[in-house]
PDB file of C-alpha atoms in Angstrom:
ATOM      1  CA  UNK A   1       0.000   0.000   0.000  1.00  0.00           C
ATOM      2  CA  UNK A   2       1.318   3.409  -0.845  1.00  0.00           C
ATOM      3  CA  UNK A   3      -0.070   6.975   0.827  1.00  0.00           C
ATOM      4  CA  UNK A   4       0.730   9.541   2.431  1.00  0.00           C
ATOM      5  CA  UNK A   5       0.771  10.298   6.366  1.00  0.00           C
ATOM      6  CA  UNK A   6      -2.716  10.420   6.599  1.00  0.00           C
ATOM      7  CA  UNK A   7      -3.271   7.067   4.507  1.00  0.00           C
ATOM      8  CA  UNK A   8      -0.769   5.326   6.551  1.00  0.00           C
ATOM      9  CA  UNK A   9      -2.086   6.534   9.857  1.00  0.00           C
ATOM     10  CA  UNK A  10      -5.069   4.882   9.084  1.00  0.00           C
ATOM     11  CA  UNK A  11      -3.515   1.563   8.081  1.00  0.00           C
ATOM     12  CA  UNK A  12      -1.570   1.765  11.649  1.00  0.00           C
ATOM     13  CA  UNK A  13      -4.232   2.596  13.584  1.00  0.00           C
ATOM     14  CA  UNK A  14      -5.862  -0.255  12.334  1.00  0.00           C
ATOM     15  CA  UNK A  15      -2.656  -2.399  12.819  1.00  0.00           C
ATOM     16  CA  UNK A  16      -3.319  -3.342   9.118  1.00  0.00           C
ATOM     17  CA  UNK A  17       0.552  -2.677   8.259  1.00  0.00           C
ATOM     18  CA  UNK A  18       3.186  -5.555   8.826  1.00  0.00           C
ATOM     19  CA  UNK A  19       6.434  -3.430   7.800  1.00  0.00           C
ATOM     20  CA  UNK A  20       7.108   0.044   7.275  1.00  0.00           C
ATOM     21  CA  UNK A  21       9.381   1.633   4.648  1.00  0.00           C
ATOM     22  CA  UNK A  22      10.126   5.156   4.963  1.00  0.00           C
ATOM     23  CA  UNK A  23      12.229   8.287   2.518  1.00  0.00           C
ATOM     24  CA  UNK A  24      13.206  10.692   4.703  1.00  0.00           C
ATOM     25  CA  UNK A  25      14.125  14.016   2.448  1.00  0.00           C
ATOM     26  CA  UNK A  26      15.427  17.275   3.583  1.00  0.00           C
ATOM     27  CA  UNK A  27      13.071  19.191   2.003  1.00  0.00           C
ATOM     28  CA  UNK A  28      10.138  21.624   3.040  1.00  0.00           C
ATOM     29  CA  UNK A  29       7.066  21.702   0.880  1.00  0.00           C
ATOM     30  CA  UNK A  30       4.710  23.243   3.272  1.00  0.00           C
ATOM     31  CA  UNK A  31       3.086  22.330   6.323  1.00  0.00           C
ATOM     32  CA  UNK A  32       2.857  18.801   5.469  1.00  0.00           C
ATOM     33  CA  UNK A  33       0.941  15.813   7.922  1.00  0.00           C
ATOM     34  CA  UNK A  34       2.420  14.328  10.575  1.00  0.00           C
ATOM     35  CA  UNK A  35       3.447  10.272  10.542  1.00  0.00           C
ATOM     36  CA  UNK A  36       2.252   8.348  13.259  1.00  0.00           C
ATOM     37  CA  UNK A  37      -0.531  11.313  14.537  1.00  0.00           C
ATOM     38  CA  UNK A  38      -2.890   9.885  16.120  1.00  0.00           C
ATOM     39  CA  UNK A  39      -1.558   6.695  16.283  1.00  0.00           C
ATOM     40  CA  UNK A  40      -1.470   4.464  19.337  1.00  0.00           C
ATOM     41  CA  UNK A  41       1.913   3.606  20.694  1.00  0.00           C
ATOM     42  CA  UNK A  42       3.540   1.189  18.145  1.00  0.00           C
ATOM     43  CA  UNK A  43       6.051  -1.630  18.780  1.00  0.00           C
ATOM     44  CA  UNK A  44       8.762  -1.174  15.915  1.00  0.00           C
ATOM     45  CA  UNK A  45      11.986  -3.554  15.330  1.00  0.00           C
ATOM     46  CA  UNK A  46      14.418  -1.961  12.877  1.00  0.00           C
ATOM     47  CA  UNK A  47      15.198  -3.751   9.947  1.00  0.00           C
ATOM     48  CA  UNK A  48      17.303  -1.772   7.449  1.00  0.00           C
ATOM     49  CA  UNK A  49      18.964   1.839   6.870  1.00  0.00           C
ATOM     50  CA  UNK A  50      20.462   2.748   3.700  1.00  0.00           C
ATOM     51  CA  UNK A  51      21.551   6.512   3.540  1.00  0.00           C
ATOM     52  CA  UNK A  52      22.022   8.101   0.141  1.00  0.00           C
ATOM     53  CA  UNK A  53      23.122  11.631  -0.922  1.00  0.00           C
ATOM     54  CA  UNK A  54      19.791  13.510  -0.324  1.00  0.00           C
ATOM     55  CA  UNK A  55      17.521  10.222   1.010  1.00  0.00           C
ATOM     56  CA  UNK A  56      17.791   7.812   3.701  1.00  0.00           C
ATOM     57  CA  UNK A  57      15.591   4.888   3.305  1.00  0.00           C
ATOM     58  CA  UNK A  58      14.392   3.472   7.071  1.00  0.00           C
ATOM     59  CA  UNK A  59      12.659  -0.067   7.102  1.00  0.00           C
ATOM     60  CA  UNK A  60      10.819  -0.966  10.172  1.00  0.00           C
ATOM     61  CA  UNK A  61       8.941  -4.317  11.166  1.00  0.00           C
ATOM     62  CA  UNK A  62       5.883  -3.498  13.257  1.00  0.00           C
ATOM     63  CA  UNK A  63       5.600  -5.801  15.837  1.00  0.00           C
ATOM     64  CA  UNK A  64       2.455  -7.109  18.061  1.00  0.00           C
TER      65      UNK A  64
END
């Protein structure tokens, strides 16, 4: 599944997700939404980190 914060808030929220893959850019585009806003408190193991020249790519396995 593919969104943005809002879309995979929902998916949390509903523990519907099973692994997490995030792009984190330094860039500002406005005010933006928030990841994990209004999400319950989430168990998350770490699974991969692979920093680029302007991206880092963060995997996460969400745990029960």
């Amino acid at each position: 599944m593919a969104g943005g914060a809002a879309t995979v808030n929902q998916y949390l929220a509903a523990g519907l997700i099973d692994e997490l893959r995030t792009h984190v850019v330094p860039v500002t585009l406005g005010a933006g939404e928030r990841l994990f806003d209004g999400v319950p408190p989430l168990r998350l193991e770490l699974l991969a980190v692979r920093a680029a020249s302007l991206v880092t790519h963060i995997s996460y396995r969400v745990l029960n």
